[in-house]
Short mmCIF file of C-alpha atoms in Angstrom, two decimals:
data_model
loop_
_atom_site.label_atom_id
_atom_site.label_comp_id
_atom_site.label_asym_id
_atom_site.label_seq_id
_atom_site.Cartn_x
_atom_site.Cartn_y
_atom_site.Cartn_z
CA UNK A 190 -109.45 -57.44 -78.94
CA UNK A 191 -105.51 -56.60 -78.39
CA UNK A 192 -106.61 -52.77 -79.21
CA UNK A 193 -109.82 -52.88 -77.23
CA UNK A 194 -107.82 -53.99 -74.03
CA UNK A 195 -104.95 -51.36 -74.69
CA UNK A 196 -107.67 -48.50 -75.20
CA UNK A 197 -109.45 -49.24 -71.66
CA UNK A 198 -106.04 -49.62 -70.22
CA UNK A 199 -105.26 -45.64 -70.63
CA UNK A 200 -107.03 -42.85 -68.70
CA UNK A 201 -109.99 -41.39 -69.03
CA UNK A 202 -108.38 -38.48 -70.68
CA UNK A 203 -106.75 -40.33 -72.83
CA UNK A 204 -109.54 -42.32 -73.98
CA UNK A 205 -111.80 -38.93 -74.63
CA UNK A 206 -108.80 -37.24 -77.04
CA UNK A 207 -108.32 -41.00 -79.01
CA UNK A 208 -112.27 -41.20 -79.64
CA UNK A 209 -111.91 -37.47 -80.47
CA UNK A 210 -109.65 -38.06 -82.96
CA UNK A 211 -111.68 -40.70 -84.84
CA UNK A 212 -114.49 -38.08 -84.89
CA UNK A 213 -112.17 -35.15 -85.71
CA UNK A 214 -111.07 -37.23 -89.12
CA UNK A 215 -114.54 -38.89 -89.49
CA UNK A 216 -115.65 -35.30 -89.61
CA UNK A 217 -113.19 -33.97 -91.91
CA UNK A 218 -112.77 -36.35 -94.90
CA UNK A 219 -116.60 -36.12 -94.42
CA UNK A 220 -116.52 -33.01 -95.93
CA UNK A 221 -113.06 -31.89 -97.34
CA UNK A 222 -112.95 -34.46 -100.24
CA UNK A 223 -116.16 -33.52 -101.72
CA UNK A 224 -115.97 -29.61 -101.70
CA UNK A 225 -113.78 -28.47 -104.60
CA UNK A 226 -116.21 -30.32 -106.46
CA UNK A 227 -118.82 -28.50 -104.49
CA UNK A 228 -117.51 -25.55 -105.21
CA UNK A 229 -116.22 -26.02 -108.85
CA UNK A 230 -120.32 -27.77 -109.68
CA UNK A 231 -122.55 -26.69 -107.81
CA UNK A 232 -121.67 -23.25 -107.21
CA UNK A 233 -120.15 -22.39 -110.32
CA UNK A 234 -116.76 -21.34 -109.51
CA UNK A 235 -113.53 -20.83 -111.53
CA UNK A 236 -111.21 -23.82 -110.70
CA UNK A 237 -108.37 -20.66 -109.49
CA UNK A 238 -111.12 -19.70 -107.07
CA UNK A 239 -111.45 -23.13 -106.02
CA UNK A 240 -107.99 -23.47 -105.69
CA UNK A 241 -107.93 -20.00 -103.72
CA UNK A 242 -110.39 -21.37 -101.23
CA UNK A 243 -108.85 -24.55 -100.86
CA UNK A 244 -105.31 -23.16 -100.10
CA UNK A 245 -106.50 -20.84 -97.68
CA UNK A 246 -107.58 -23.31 -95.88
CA UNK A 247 -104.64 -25.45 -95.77
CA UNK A 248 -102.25 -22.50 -95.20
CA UNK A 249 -103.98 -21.43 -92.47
CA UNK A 250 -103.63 -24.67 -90.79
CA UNK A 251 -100.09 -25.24 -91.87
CA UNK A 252 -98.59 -21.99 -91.03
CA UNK A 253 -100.38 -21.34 -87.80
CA UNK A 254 -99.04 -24.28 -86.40
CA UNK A 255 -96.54 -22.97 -84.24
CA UNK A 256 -99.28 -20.66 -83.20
CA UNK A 257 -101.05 -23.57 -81.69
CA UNK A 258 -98.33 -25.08 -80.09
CA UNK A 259 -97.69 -22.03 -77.90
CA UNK A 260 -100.67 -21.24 -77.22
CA UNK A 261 -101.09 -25.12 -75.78
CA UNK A 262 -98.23 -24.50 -73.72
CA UNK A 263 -99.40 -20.97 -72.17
CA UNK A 264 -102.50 -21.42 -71.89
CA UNK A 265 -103.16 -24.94 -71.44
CA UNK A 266 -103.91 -27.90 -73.70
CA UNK A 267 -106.86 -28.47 -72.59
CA UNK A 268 -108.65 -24.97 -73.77
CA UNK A 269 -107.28 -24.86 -77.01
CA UNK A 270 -108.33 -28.54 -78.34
CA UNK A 271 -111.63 -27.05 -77.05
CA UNK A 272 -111.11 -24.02 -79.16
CA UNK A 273 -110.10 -25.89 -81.95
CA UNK A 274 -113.03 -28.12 -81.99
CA UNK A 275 -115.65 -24.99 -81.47
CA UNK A 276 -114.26 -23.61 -84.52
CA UNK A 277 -113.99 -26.32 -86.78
CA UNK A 278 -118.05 -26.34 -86.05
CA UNK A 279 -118.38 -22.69 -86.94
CA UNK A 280 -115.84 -23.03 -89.97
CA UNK A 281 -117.67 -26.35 -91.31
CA UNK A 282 -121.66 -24.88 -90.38
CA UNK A 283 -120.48 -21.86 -93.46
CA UNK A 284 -119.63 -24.25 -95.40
CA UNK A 285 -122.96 -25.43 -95.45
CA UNK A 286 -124.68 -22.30 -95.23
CA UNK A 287 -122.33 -19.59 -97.53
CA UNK A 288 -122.02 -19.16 -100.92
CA UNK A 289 -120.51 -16.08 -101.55
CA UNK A 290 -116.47 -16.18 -101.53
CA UNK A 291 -116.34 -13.95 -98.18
CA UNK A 292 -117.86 -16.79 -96.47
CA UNK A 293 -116.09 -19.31 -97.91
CA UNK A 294 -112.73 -18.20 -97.18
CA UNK A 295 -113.77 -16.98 -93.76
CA UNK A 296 -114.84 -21.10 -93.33
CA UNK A 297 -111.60 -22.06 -94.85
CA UNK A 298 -109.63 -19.71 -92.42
CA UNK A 299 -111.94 -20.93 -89.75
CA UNK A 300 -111.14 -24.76 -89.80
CA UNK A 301 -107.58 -24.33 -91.29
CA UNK A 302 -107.18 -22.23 -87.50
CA UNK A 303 -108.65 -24.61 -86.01
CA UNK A 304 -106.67 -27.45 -87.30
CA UNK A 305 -103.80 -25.55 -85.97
CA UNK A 306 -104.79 -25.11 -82.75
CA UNK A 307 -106.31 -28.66 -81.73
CA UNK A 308 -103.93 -30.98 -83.57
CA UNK A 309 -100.31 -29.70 -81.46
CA UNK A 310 -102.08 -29.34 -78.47
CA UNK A 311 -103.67 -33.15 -78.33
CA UNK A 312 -100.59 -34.60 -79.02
CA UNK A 313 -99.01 -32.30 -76.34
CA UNK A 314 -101.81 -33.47 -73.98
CA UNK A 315 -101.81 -37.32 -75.04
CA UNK A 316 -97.97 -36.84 -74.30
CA UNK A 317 -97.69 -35.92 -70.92
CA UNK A 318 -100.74 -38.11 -69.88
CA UNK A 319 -99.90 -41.14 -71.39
CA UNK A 320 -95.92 -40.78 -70.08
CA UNK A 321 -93.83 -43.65 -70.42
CA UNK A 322 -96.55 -45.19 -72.54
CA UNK A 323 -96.65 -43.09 -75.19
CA UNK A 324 -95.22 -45.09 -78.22
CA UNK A 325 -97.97 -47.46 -77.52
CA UNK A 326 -100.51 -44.84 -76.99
CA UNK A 327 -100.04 -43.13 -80.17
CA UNK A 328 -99.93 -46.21 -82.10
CA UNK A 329 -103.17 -46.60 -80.72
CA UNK A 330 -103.85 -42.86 -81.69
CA UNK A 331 -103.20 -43.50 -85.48
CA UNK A 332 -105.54 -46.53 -85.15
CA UNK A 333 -108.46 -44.25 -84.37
CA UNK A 334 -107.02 -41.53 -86.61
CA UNK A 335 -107.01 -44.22 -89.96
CA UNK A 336 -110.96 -45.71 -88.57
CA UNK A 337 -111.90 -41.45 -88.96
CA UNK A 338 -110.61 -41.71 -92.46
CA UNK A 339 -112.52 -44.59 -93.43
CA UNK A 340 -115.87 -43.80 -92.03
CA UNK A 341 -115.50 -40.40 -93.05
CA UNK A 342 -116.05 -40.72 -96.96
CA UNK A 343 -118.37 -43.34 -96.49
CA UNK A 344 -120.69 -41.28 -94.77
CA UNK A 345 -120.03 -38.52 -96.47
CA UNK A 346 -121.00 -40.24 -99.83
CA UNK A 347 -124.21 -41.10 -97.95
CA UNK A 348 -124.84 -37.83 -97.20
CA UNK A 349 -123.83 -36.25 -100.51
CA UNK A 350 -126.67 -38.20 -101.65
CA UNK A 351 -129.00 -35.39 -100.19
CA UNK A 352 -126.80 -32.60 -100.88
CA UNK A 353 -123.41 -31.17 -100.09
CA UNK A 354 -125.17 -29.04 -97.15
CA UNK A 355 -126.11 -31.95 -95.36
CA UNK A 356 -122.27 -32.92 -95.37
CA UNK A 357 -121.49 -29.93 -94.42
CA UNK A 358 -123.97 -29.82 -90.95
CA UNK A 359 -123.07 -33.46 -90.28
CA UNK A 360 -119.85 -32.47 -90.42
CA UNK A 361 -119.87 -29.18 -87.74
CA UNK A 362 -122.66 -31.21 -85.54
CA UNK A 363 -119.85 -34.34 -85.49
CA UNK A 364 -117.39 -31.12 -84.25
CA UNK A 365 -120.29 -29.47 -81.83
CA UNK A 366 -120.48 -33.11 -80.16
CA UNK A 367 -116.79 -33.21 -79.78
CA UNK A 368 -116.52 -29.86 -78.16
CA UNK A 369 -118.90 -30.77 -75.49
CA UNK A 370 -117.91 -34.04 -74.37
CA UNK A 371 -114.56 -32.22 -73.76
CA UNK A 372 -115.93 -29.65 -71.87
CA UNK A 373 -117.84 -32.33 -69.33
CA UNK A 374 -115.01 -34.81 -69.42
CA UNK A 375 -111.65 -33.48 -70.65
CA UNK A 376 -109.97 -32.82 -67.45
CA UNK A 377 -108.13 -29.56 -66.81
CA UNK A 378 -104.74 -29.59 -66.25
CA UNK A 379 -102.36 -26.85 -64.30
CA UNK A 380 -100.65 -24.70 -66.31
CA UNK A 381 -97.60 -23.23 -65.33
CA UNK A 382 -96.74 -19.04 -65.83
CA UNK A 383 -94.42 -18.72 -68.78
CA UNK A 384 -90.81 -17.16 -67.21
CA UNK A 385 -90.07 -16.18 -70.74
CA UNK A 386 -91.85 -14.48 -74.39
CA UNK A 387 -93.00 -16.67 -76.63
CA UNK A 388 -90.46 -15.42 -79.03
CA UNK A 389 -88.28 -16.63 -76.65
CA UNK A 390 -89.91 -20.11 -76.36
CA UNK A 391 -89.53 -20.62 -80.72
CA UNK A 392 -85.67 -18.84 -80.16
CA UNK A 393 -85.16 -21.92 -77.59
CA UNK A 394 -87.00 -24.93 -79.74
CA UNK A 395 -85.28 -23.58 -83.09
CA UNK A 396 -81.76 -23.39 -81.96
CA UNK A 397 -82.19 -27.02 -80.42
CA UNK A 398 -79.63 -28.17 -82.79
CA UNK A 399 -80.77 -32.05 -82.04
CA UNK A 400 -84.53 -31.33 -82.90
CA UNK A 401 -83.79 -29.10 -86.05
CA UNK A 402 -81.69 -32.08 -87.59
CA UNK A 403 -83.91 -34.76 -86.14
CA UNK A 404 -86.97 -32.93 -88.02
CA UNK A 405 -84.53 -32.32 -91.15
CA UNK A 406 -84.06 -35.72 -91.46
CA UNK A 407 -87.73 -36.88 -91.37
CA UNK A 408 -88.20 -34.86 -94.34
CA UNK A 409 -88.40 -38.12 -96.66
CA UNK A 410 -91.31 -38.97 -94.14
CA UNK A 411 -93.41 -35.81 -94.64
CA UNK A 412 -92.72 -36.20 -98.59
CA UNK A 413 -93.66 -39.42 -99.22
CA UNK A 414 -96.80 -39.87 -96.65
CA UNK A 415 -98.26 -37.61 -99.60
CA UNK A 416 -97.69 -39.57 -102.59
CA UNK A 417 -100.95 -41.53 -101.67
CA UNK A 418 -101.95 -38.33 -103.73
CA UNK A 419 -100.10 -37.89 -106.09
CA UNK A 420 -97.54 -40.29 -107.30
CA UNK A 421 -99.79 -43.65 -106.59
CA UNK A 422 -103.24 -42.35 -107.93
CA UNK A 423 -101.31 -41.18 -111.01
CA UNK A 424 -100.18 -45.05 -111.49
CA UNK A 425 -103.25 -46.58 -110.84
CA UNK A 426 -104.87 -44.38 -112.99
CA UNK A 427 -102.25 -45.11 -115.84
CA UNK A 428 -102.00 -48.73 -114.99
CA UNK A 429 -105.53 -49.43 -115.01
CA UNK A 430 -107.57 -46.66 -117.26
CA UNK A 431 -110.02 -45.82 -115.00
CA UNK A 432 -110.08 -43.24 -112.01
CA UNK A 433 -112.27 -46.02 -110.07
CA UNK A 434 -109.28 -47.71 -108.95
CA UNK A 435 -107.53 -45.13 -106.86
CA UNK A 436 -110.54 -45.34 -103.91
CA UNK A 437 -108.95 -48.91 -103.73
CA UNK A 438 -105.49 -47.24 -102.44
CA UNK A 439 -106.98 -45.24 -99.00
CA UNK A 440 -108.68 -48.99 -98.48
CA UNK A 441 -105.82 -50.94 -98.55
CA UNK A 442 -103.70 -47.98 -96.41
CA UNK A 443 -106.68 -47.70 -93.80
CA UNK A 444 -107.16 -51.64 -93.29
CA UNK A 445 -103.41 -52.29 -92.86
CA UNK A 446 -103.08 -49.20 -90.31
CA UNK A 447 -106.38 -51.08 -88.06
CA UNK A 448 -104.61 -54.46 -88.52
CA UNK A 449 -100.69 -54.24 -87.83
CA UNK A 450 -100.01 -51.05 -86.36
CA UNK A 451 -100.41 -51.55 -82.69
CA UNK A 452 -98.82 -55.28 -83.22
CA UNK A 453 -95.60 -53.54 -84.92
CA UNK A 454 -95.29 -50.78 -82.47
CA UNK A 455 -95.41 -53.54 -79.81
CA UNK A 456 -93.32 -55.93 -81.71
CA UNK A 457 -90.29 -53.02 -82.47
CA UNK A 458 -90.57 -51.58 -78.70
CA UNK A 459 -89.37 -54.63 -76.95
CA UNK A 460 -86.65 -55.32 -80.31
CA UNK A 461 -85.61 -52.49 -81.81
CA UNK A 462 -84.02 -48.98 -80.86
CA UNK A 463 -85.76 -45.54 -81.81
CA UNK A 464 -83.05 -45.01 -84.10
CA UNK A 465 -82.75 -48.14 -86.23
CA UNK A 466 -87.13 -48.45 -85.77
CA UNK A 467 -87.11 -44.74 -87.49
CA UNK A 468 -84.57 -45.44 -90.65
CA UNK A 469 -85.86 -49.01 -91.24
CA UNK A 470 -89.49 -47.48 -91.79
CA UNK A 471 -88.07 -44.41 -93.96
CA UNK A 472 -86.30 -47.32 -96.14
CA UNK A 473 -89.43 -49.38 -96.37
CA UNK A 474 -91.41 -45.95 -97.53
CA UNK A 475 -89.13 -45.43 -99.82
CA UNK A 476 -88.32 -48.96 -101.20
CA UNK A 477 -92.08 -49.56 -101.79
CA UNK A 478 -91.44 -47.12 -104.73
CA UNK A 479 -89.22 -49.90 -106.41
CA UNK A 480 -92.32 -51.77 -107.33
CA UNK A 481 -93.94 -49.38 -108.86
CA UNK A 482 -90.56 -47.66 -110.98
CA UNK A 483 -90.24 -51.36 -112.11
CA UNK A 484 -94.16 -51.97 -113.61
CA UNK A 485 -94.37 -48.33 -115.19
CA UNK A 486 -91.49 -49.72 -117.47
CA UNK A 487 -92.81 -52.94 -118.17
CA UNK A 488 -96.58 -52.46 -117.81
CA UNK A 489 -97.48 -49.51 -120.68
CA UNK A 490 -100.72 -47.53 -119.54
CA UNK A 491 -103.58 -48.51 -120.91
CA UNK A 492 -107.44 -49.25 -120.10
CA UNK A 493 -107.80 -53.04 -118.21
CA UNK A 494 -110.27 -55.16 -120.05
CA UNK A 495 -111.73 -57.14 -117.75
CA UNK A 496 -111.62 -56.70 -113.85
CA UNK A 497 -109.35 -59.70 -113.49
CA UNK A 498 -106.83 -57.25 -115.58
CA UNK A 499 -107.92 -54.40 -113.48
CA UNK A 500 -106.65 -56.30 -110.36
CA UNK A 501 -103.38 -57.68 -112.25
CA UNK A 502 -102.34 -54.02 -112.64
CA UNK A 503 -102.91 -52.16 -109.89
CA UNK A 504 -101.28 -55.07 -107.65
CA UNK A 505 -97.88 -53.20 -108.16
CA UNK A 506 -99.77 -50.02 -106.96
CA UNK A 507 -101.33 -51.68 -103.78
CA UNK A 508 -98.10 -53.37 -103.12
CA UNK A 509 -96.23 -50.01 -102.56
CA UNK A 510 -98.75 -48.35 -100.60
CA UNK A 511 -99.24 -51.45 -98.25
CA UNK A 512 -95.29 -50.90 -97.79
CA UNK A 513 -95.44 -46.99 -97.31
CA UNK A 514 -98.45 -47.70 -94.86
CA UNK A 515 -95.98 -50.32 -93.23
CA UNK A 516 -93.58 -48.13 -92.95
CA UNK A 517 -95.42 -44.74 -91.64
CA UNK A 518 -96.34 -47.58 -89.03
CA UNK A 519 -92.57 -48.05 -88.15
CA UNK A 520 -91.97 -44.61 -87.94
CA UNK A 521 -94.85 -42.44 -86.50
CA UNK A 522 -95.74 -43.86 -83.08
CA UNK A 523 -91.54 -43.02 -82.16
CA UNK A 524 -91.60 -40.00 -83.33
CA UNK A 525 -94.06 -38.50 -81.69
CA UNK A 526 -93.11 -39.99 -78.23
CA UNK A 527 -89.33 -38.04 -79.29
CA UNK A 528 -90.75 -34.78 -79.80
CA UNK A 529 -91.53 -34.41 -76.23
CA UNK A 530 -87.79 -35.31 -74.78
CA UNK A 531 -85.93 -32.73 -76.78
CA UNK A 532 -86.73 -29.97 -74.43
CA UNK A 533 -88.89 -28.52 -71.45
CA UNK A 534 -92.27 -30.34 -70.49
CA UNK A 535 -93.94 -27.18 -70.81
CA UNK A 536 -92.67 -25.98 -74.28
CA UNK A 537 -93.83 -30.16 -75.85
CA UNK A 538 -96.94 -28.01 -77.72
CA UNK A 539 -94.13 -25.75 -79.15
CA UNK A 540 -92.02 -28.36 -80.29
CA UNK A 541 -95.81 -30.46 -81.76
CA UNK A 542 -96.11 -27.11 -83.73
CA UNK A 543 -92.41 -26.26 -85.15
CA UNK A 544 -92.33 -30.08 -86.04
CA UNK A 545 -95.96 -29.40 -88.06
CA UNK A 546 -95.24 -26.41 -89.43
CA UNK A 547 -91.61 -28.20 -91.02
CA UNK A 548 -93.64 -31.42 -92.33
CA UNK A 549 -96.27 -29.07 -93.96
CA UNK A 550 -93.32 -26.91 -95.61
CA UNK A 551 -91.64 -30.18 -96.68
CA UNK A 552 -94.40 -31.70 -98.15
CA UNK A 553 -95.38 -28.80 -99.68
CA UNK A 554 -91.75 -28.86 -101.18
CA UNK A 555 -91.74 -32.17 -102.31
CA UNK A 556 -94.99 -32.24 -103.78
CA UNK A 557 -93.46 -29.93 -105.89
CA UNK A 558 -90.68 -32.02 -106.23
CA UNK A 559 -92.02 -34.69 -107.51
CA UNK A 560 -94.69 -32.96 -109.73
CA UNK A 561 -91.87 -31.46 -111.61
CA UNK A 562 -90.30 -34.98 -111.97
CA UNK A 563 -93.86 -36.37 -113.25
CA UNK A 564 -94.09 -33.59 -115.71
CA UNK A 565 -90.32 -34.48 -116.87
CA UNK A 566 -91.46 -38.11 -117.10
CA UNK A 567 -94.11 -37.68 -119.50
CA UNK A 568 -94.59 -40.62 -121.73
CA UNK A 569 -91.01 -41.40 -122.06
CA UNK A 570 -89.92 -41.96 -118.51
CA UNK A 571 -92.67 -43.06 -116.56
CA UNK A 572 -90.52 -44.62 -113.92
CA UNK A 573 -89.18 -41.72 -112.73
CA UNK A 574 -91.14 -40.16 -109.72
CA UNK A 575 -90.96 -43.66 -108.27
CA UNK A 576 -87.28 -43.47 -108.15
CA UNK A 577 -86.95 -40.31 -107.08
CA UNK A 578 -89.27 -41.69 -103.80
CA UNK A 579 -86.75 -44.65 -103.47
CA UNK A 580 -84.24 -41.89 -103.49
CA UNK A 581 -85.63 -39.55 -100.84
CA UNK A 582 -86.72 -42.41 -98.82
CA UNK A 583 -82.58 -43.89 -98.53
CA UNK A 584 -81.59 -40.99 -98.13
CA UNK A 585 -83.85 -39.80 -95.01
CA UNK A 586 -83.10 -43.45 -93.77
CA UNK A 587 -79.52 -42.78 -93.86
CA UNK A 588 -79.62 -39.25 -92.16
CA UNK A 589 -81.80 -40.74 -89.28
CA UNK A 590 -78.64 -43.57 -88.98
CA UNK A 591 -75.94 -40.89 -88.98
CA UNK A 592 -77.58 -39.04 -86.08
CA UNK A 593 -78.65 -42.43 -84.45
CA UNK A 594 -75.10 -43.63 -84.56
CA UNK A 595 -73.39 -39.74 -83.76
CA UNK A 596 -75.37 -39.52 -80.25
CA UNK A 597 -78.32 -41.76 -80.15
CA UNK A 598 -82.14 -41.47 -81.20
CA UNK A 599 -84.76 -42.52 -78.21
CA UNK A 600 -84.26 -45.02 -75.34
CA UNK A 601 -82.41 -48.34 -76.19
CA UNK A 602 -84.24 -51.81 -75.36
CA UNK A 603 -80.23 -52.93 -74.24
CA UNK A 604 -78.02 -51.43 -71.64
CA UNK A 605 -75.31 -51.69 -73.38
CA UNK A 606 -76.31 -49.07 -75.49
CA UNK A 607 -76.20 -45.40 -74.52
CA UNK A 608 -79.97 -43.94 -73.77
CA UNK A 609 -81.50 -40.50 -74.90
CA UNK A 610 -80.89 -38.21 -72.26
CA UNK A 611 -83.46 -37.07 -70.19
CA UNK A 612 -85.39 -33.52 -71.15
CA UNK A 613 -84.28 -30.59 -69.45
CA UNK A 614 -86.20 -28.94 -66.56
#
């Protein structure tokens, strides 16, 4: 009821992009986590082709990023989540239609660009419209974004049960829907005439010394927000013997996020500075890890007999991604209200897509990371990627501290402590 009061309590723009976003995710894990295998089966295609595909798709959306950002800034929020959504409908209606590999990576350039264009410039929007409010309106923002990536397998194993195309078109009509409710109801903002290139714009956001080592030290953040695939399906997999398990995982995540994370945005706002809010969650991401290095020693993988086993050993697995969900709940709402204050109001879509464009580098980089550290595991140290998260999560919490204490993160709830200073005009 809390969350249903908060959402009416925002305007109507705001309300449009946050039911957006639960169809924008309801419409991609719809369709995303069910086409490699769509590919791979039912097309017949080499698992390197699949992986071409796939990665197309994701480096289009990752390295465009700054791309988006600038264009929300010159030419207006507004137009490019429109743009974004139109061609997420185009890119998702050839998935349903194409079968030759032309098509498919012209749909997997298609909604990777579009990714890049509409995810910077809503949080650029939600930013200035929701102003002082925004830690509480993008708590809210992740609540809608986590209810998208519930629904979305759940109706996209319903529709998988006619075929992939049907995914597929429920997927771009969910996106066609989107794109014209924004059109009759998004409201247009005015945008101001750049005074300067957009190469000068990324010269200006990438020598702001402050962001660049604000971003840097979020880097445990990016890394381990993707362990939910990697490091913690590997576990449950190993703990338990059966793949079944790891849906369990995403549950546990999604429900927490819906329960506790506008009460712990709300509860840390009135408490807590940015600063200490930031490294506390990047310490409870990490330390969540502990639980997990600790059963892979004692617990040797092998098939559960019984679903009262089943449940005994992937506890230790549900334990740490309840704490990396609490923690991404500590952490996310603050630092997207941040992004914003570093520089210019109209360069915060620039900023949205420099900061997107370093957490898909640095996940990509720890990913790798940490693979390498599974594969060094083996059989013999199986405890090992989950220290190495403990590891990146301290030490992300402590860079986060030694900026905090060297000149401040965010606005203080005390006046005896020094504030963020205002953006720059």
């Amino acid at each position: 009821m809390n969350t249903i009061r908060l959402f009416r309590s925002y305007p109507l723009a705001v309300q449009v992009l946050l039911v957006n976003q639960l169809g924008v995710n309801t419409a991609f894990y719809l369709l995303i986590p069910y086409l490699a295998g769509y590919l791979g089966h039912d097309l017949g295609m080499s698992a390197a082709v699949v992986g071409i595909v796939l990665g197309v798709r994701n480096l289009s959306q990752q390295g465009l990023f700054l791309l988006g950002g600038s264009a929300s800034d010159r030419l207006g929020a507004r137009g490019v989540i429109i743009a974004g959504c139109a061609l997420r409908s185009v890119g998702f209606g050839l998935f349903a239609f194409g079968t030759s590999l032309p098509v498919l990576l012209t749909a997997s350039v298609l909604s990777g660009l579009a990714g890049a264009l509409f995810n910077p410039a809503v949080r650029s929007y939600l930013s200035h419209e929701a102003a002082e409010r925004r830690a509480e309106m993008f708590s809210l923002f992740n609540v809608f974004a986590n209810a998208g990536m519930l629904i979305g397998p759940l109706l996209g194993s319903a529709l998988l049960l006619v075929d992939f195309q049907a995914s597929a078109i429920g997927a771009a009509l969910i996106f066609t829907v989107l794109t014209v409710a924004q059109v009759l109801v998004l409201p247009a903002r005015e945008v101001r005439r750049p005074q300067n290139s957009v190469l000068t714009d990324w010269r200006e956001v990438l020598t702001d010394r402050r962001f660049v080592l604000f971003t840097a030290a979020l880097t445990g953040m990016f890394a381990l927000q993707n362990q939910l695939y990697l490091v913690l399906p590997m576990h449950a997999q190993n703990f338990t013997g059966t793949a079944v398990s790891v849906s369990v995982i995403f549950l546990v995540t999604t429900v927490a996020s819906l329960a506790l994370q506008v009460r712990i945005t709300r509860w840390c706002d009135g408490r807590w500075s940015r600063g200490r809010a930031i490294a506390t969650g990047l310490a409870v991401m990490g330390g969540g890890f502990a639980v997990t290095a600790i059963a892979a020693t004692v617990m040797p993988g092998q098939a559960a007999s019984s679903p009262a086993e089943t449940a005994v050993r992937l506890a230790p697995v549900l334990v740490t991604a309840f704490t990396l969900s609490v923690g991404v709940m500590l952490i996310q709402p603050f630092v997207y209200e941040l992004i914003p204050a570093f520089g210019r109001d109209d360069l915060s879509g620039t900023y949205f897509g420099v900061f997107y464009l370093a957490s898909g580098v640095t996940a990509a980089g720890g990913n790798a990371l940490i693979g390498w550290a599974v594969d060094l595991a083996g059989t013999d140290l199986p405890w090992l990627p989950s220290v190495l998260c403990v590891a990146i999560g301290v030490f992300s919490a402590l860079a986060v501290l030694a900026i905090h204490r060297r000149s401040g993160i965010g606005p203080r709830p005390t006046e005896e402590e020094p504030s963020w200073p205002t953006p720059t005009s």
